[in-house]
CSV table of N, CA, C and O in Angstrom, one decimal:
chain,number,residue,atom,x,y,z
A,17,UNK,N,68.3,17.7,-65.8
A,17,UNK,CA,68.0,17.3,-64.5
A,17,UNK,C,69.2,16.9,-63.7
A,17,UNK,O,70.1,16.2,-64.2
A,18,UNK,N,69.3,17.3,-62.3
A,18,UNK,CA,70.5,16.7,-61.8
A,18,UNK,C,69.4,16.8,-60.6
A,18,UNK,O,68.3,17.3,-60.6
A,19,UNK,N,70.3,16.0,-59.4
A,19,UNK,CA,69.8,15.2,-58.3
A,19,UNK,C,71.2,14.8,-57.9
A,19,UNK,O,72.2,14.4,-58.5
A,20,UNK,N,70.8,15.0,-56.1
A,20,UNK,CA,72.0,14.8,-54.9
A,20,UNK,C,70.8,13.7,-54.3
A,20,UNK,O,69.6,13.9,-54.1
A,21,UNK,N,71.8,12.2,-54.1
A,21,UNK,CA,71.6,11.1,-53.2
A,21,UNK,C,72.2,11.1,-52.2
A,21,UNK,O,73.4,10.9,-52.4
A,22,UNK,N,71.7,11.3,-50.9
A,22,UNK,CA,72.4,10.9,-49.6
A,22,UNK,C,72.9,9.5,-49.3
A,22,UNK,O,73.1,8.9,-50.3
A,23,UNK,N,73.2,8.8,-48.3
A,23,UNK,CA,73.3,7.6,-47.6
A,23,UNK,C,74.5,7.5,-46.7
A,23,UNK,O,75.7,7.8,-46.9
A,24,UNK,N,73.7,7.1,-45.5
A,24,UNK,CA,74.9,6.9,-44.2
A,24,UNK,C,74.4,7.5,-43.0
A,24,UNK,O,75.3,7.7,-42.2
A,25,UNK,N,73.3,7.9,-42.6
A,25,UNK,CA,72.4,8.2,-41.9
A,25,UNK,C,72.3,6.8,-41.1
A,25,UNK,O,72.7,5.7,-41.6
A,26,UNK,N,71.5,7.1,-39.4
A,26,UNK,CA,71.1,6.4,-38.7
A,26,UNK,C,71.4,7.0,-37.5
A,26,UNK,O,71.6,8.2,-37.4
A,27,UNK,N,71.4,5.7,-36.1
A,27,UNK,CA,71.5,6.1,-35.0
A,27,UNK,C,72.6,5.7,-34.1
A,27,UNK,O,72.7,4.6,-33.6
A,28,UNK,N,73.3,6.5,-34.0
A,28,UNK,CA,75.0,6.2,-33.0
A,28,UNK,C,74.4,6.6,-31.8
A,28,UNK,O,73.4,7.4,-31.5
A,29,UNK,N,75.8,5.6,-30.7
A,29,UNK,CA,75.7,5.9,-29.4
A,29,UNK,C,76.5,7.6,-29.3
A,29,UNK,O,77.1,8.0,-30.4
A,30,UNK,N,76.6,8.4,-28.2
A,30,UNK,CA,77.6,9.2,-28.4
A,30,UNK,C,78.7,9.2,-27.7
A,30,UNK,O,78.8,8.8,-26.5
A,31,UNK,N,79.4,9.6,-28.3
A,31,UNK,CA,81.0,9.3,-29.2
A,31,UNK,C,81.2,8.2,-30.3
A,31,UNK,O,82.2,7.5,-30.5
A,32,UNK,N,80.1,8.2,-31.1
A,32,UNK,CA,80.5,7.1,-32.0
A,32,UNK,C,80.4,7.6,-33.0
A,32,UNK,O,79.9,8.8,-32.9
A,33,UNK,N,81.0,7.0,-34.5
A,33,UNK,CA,81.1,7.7,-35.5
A,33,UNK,C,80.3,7.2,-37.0
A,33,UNK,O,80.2,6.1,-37.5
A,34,UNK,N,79.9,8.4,-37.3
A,34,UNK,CA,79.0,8.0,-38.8
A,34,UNK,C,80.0,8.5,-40.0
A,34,UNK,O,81.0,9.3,-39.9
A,35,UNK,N,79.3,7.9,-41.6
A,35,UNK,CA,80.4,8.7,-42.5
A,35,UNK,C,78.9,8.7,-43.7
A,35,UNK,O,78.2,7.7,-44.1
A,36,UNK,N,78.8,10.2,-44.1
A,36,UNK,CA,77.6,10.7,-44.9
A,36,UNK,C,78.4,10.8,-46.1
A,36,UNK,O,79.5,11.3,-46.3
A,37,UNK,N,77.6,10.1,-47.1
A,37,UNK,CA,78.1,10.6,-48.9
A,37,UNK,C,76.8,10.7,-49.4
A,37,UNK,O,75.7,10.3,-49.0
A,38,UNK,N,77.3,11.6,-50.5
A,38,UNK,CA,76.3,12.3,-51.6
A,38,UNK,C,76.6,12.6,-52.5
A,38,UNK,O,77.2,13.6,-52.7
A,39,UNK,N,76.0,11.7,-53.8
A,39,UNK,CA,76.6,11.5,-54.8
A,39,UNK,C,75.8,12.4,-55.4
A,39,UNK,O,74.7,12.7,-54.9
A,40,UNK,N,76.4,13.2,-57.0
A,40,UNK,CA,75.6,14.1,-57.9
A,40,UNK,C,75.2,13.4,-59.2
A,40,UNK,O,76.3,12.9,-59.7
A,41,UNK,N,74.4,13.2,-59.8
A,41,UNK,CA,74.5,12.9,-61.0
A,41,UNK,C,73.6,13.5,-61.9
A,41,UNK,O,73.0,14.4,-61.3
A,42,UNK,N,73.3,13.5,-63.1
A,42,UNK,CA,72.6,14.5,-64.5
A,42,UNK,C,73.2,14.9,-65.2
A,42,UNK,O,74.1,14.2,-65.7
A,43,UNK,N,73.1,16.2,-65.6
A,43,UNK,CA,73.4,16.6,-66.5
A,43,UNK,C,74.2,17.5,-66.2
A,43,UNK,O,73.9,18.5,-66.7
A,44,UNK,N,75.2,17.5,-65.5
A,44,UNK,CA,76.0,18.4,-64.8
A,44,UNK,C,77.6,18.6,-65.7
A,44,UNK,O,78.4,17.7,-65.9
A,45,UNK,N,77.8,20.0,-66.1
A,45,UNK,CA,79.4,20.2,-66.3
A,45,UNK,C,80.1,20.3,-65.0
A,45,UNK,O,80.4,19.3,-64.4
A,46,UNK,N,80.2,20.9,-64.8
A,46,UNK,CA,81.0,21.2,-63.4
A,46,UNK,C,80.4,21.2,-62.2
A,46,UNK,O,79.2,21.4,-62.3
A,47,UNK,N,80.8,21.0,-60.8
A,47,UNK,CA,80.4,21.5,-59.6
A,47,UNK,C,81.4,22.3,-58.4
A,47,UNK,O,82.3,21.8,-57.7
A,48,UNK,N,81.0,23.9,-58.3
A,48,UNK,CA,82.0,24.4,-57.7
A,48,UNK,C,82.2,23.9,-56.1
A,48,UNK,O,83.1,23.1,-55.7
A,49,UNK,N,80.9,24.7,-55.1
A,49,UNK,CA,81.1,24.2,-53.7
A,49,UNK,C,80.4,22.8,-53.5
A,49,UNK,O,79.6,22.4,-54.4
A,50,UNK,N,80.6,22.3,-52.5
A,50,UNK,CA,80.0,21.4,-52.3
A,50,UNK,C,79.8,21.5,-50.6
A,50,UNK,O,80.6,22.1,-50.0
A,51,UNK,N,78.8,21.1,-50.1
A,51,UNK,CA,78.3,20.9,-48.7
A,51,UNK,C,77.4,20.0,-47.7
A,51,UNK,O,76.8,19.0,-48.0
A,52,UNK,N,77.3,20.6,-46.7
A,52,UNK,CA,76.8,19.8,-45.6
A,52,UNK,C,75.8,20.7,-44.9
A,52,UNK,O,76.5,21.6,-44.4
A,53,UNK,N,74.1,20.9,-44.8
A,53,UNK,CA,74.0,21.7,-43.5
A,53,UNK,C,72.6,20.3,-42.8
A,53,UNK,O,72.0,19.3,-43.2
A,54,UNK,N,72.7,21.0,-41.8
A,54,UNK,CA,71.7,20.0,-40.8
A,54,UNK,C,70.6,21.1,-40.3
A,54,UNK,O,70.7,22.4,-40.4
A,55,UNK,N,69.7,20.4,-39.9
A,55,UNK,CA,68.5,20.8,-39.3
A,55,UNK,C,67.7,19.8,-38.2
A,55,UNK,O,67.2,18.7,-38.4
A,56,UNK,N,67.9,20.8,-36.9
A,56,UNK,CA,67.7,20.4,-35.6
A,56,UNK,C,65.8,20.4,-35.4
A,56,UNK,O,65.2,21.4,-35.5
A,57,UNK,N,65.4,19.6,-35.2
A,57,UNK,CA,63.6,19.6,-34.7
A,57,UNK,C,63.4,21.2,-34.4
A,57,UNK,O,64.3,21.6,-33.7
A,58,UNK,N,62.4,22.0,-34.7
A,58,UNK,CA,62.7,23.4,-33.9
A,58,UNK,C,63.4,24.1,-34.5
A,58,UNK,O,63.0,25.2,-34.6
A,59,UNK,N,64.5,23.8,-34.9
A,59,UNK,CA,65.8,25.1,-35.6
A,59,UNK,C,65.5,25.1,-37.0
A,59,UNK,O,64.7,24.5,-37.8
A,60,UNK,N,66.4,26.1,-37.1
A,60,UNK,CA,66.8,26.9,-38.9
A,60,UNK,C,67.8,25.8,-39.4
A,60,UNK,O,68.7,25.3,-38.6
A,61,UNK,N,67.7,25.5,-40.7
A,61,UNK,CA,68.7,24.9,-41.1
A,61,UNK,C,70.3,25.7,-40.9
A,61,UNK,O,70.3,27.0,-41.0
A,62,UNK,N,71.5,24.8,-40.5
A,62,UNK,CA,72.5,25.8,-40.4
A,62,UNK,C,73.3,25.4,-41.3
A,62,UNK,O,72.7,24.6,-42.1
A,63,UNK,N,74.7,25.6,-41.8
A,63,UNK,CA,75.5,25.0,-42.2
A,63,UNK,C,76.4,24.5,-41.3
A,63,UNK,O,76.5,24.9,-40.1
A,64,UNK,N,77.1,23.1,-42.0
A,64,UNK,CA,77.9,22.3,-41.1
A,64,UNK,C,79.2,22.1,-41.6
A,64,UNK,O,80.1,22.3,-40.7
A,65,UNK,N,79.5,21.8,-42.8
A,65,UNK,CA,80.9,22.6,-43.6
A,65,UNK,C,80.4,22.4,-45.4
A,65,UNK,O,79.4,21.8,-46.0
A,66,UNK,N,81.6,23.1,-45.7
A,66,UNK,CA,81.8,23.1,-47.3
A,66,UNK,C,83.1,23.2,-47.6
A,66,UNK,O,83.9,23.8,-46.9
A,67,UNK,N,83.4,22.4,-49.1
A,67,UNK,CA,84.1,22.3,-49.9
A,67,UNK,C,84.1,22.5,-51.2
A,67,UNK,O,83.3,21.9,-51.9
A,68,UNK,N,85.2,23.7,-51.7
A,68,UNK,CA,85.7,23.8,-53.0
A,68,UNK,C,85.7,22.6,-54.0
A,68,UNK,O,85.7,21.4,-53.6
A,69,UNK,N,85.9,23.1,-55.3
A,69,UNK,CA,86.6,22.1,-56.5
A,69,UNK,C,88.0,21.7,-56.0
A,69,UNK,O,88.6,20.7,-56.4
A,70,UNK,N,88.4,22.7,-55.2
A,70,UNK,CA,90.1,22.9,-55.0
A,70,UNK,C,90.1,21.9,-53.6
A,70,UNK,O,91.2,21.4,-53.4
A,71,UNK,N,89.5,21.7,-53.1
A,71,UNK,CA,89.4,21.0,-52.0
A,71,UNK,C,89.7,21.8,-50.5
A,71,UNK,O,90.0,21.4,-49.4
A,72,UNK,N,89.3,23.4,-50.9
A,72,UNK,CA,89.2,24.1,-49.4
A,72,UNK,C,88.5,24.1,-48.8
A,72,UNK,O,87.5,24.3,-49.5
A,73,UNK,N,88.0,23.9,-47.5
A,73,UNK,CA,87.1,23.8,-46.3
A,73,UNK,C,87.0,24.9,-45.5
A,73,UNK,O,87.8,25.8,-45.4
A,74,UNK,N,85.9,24.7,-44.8
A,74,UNK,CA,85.3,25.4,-44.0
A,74,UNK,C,83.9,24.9,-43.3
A,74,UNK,O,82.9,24.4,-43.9
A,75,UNK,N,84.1,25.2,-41.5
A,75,UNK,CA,83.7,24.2,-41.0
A,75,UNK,C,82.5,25.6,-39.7
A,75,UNK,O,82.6,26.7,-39.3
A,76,UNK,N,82.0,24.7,-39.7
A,76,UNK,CA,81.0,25.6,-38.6
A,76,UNK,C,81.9,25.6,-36.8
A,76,UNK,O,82.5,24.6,-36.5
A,77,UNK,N,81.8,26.5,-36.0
A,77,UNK,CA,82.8,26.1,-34.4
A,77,UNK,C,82.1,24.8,-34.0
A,77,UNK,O,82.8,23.9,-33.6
A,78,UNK,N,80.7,24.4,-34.0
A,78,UNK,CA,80.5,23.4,-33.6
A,78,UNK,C,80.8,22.0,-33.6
A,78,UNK,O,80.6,21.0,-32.8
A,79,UNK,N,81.5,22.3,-34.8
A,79,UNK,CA,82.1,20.5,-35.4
A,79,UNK,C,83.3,20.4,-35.8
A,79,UNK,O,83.8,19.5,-36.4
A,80,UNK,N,84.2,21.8,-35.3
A,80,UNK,CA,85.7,21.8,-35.7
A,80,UNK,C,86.4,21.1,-35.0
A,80,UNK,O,86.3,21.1,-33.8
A,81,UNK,N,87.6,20.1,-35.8
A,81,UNK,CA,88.2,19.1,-34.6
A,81,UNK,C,87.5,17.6,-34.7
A,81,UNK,O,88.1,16.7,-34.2
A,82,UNK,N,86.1,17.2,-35.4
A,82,UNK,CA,84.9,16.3,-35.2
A,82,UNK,C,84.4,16.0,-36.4
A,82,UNK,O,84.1,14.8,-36.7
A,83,UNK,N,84.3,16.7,-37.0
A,83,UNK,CA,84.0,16.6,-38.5
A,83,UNK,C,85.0,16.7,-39.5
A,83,UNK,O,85.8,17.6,-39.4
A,84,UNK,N,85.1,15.9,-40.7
A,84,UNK,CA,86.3,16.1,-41.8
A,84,UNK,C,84.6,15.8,-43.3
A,84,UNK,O,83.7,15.1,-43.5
A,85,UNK,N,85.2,17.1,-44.0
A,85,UNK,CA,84.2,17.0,-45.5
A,85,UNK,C,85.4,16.5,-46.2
A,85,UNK,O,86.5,16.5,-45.8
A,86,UNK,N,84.8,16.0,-47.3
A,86,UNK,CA,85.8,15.7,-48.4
A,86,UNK,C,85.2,15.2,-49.6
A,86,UNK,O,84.1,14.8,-49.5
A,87,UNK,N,85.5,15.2,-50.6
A,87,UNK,CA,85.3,14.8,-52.2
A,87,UNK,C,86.0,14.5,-53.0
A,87,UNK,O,87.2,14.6,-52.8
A,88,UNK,N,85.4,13.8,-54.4
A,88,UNK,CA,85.9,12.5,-54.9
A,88,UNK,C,85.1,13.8,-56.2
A,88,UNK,O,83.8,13.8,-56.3
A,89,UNK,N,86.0,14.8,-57.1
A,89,UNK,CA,85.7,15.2,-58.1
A,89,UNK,C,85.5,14.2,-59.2
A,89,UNK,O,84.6,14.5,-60.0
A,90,UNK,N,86.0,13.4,-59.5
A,90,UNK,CA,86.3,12.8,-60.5
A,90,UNK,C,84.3,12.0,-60.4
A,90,UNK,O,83.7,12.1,-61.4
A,91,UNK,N,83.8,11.6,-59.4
A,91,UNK,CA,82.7,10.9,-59.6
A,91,UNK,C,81.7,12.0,-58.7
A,91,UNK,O,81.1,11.3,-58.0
A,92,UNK,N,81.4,13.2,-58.4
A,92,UNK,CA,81.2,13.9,-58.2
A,92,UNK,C,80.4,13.7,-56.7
A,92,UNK,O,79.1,13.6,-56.6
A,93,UNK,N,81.2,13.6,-55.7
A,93,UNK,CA,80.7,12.8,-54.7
A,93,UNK,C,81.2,13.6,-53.5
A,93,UNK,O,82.2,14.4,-53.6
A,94,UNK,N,80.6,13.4,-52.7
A,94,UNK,CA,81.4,14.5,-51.0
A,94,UNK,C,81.1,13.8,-50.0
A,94,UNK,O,80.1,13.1,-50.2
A,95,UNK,N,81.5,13.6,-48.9
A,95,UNK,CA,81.5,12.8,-47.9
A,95,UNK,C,81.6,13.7,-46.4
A,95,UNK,O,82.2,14.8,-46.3
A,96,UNK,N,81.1,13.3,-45.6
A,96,UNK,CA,81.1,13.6,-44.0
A,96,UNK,C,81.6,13.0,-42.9
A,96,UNK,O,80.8,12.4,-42.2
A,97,UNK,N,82.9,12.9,-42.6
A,97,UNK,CA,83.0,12.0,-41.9
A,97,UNK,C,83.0,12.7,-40.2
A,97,UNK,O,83.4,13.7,-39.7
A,98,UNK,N,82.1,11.5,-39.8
A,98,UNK,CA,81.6,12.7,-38.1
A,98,UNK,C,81.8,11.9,-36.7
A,98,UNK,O,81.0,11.0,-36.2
A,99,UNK,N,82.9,12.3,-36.2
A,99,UNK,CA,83.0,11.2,-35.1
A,99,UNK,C,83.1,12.1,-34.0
A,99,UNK,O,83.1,13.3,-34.1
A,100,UNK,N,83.0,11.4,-32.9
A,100,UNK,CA,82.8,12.3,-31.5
A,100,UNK,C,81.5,12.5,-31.3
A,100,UNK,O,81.0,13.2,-30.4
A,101,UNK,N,81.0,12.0,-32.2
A,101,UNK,CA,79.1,13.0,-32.2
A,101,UNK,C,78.3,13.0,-30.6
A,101,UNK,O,78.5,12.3,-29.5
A,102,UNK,N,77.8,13.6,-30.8
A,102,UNK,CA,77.3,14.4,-29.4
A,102,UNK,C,75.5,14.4,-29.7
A,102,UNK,O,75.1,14.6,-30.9
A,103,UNK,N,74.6,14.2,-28.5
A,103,UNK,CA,73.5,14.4,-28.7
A,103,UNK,C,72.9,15.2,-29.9
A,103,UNK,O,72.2,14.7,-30.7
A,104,UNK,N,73.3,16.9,-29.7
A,104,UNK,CA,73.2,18.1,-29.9
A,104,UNK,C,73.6,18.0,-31.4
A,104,UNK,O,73.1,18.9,-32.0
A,105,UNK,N,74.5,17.0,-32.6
A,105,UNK,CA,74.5,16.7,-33.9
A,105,UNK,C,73.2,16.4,-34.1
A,105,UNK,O,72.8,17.2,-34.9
A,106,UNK,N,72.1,15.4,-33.6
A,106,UNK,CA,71.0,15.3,-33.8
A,106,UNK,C,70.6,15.9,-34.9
A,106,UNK,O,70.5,17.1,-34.7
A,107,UNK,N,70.4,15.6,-36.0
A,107,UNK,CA,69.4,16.4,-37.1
A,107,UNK,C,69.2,15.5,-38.4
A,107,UNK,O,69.5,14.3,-38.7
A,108,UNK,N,68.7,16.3,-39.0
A,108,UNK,CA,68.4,16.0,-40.6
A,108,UNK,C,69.6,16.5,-41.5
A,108,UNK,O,69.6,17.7,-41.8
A,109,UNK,N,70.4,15.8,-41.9
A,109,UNK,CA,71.8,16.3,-42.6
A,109,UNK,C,71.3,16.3,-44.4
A,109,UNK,O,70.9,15.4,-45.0
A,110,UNK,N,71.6,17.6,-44.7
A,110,UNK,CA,71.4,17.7,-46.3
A,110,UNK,C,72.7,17.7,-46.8
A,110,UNK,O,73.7,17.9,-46.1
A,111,UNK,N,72.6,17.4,-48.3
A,111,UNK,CA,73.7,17.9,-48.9
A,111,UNK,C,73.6,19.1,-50.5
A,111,UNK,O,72.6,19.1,-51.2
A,112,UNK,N,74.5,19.7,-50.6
A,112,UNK,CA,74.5,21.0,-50.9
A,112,UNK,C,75.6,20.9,-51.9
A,112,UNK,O,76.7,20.5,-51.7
A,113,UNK,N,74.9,21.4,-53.4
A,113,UNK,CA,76.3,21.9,-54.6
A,113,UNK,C,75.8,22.6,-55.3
A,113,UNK,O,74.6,22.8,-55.4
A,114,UNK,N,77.1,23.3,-55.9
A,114,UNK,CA,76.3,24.7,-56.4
A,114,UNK,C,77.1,24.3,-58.2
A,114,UNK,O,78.2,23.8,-58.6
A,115,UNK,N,76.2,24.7,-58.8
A,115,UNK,CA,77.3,23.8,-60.4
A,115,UNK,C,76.5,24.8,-61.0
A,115,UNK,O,75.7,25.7,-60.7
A,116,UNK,N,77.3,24.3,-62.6
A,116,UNK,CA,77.1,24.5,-63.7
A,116,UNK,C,76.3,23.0,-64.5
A,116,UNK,O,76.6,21.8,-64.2
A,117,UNK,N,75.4,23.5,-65.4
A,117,UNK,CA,74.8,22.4,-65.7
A,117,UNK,C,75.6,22.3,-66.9
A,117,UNK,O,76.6,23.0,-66.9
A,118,UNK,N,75.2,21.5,-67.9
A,118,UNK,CA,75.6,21.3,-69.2
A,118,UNK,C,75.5,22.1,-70.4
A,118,UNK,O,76.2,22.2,-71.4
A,119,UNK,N,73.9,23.2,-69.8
A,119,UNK,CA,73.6,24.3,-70.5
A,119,UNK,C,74.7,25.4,-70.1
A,119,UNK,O,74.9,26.3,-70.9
A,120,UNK,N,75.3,25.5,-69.1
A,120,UNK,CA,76.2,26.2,-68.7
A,120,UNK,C,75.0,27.2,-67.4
A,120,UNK,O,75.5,28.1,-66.7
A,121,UNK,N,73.9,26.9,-67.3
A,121,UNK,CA,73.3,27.8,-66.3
A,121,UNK,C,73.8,27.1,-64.8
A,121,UNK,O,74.3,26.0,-64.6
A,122,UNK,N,73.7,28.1,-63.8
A,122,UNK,CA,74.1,28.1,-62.3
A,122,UNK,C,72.5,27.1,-61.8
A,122,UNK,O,71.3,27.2,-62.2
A,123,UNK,N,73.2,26.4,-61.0
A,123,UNK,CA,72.1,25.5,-60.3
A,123,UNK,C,72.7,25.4,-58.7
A,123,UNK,O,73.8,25.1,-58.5
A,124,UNK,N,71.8,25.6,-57.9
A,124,UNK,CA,72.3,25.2,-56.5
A,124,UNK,C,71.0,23.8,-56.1
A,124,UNK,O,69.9,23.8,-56.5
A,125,UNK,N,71.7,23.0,-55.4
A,125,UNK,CA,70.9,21.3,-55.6
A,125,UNK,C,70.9,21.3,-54.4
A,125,UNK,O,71.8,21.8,-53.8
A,126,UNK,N,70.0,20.7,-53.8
A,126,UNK,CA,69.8,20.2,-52.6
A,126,UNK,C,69.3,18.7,-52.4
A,126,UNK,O,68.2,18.4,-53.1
A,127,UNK,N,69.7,17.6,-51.7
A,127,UNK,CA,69.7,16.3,-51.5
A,127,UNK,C,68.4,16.0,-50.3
A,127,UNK,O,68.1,16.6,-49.3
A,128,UNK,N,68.0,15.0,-50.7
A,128,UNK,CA,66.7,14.9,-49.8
A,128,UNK,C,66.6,14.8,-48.2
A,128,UNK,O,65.5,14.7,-47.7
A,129,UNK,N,67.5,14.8,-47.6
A,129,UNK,CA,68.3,15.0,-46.6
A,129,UNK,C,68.2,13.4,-45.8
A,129,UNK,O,67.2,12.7,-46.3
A,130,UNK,N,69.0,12.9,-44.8
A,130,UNK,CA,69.5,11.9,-44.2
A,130,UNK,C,69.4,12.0,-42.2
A,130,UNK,O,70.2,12.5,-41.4
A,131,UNK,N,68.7,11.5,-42.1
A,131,UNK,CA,68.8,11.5,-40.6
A,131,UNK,C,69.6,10.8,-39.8
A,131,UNK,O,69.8,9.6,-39.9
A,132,UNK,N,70.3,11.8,-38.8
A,132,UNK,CA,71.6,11.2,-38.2
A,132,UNK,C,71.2,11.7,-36.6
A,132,UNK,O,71.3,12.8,-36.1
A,133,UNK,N,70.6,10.2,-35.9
A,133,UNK,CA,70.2,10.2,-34.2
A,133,UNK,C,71.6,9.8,-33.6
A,133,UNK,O,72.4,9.0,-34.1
A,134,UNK,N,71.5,10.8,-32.2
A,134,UNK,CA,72.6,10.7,-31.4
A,134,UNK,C,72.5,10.4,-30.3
A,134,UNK,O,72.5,11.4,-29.7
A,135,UNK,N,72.2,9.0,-29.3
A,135,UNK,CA,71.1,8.6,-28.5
A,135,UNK,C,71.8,8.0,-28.0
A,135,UNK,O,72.7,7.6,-28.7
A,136,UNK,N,71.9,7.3,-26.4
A,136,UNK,CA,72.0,6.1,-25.9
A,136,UNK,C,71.5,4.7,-25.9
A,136,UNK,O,72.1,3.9,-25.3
């Protein structure tokens, strides 16, 4: 069994800034990518960025410049940090890893997701 915990959700003014972590825990050997996608009322879930074991990124044009991912391999953890936010961030933010379990089978995990309002 493994399982992704969110926390760091809520409601900022805009231009203010939030910081999302998501920790992994079970039975996990390894975890290769790790990620971020959100989901707007109405829309498709999108992606918002991801990060390697290696620590490479990749960011959607929406939040380039605005958003920084990052991770803490050693406790299997990834973070969001999101400033500038803008109405239009608005969503339900998941978090996203793709691993090896202990059995050695491929697992992609998804976290129960975190709500991040962008409001006056």
């Amino acid at each position: 069994q493994v399982q992704l915990v969110e926390s760091g959700g809520g409601l900022v003014q805009p231009g203010g800034s939030l910081r999302l972590s998501c920790a992994a825990s079970g039975s996990i050997f390894s975890i290769n990518a790790m990620g971020w996608y959100r989901q707007a009322p109405g829309k498709e879930r999108e992606l918002v960025a991801t990060i390697t074991h290696s620590h490479m990124t990749d960011y959607a044009d929406s939040v380039k410049g605005r958003f920084t991912i990052s991770r803490n391999n050693a406790n299997n953890t990834v973070y969001l940090q999101m400033n500038s936010l803008k109405p239009e961030d608005t969503a339900v933010y998941y978090c996203n890893a793709r691993m090896l379990d202990i059995g050695y089978r491929y697992l992609e995990v998804w976290g129960q997701g975190t709500l991040v309002t962008v409001s006056s």
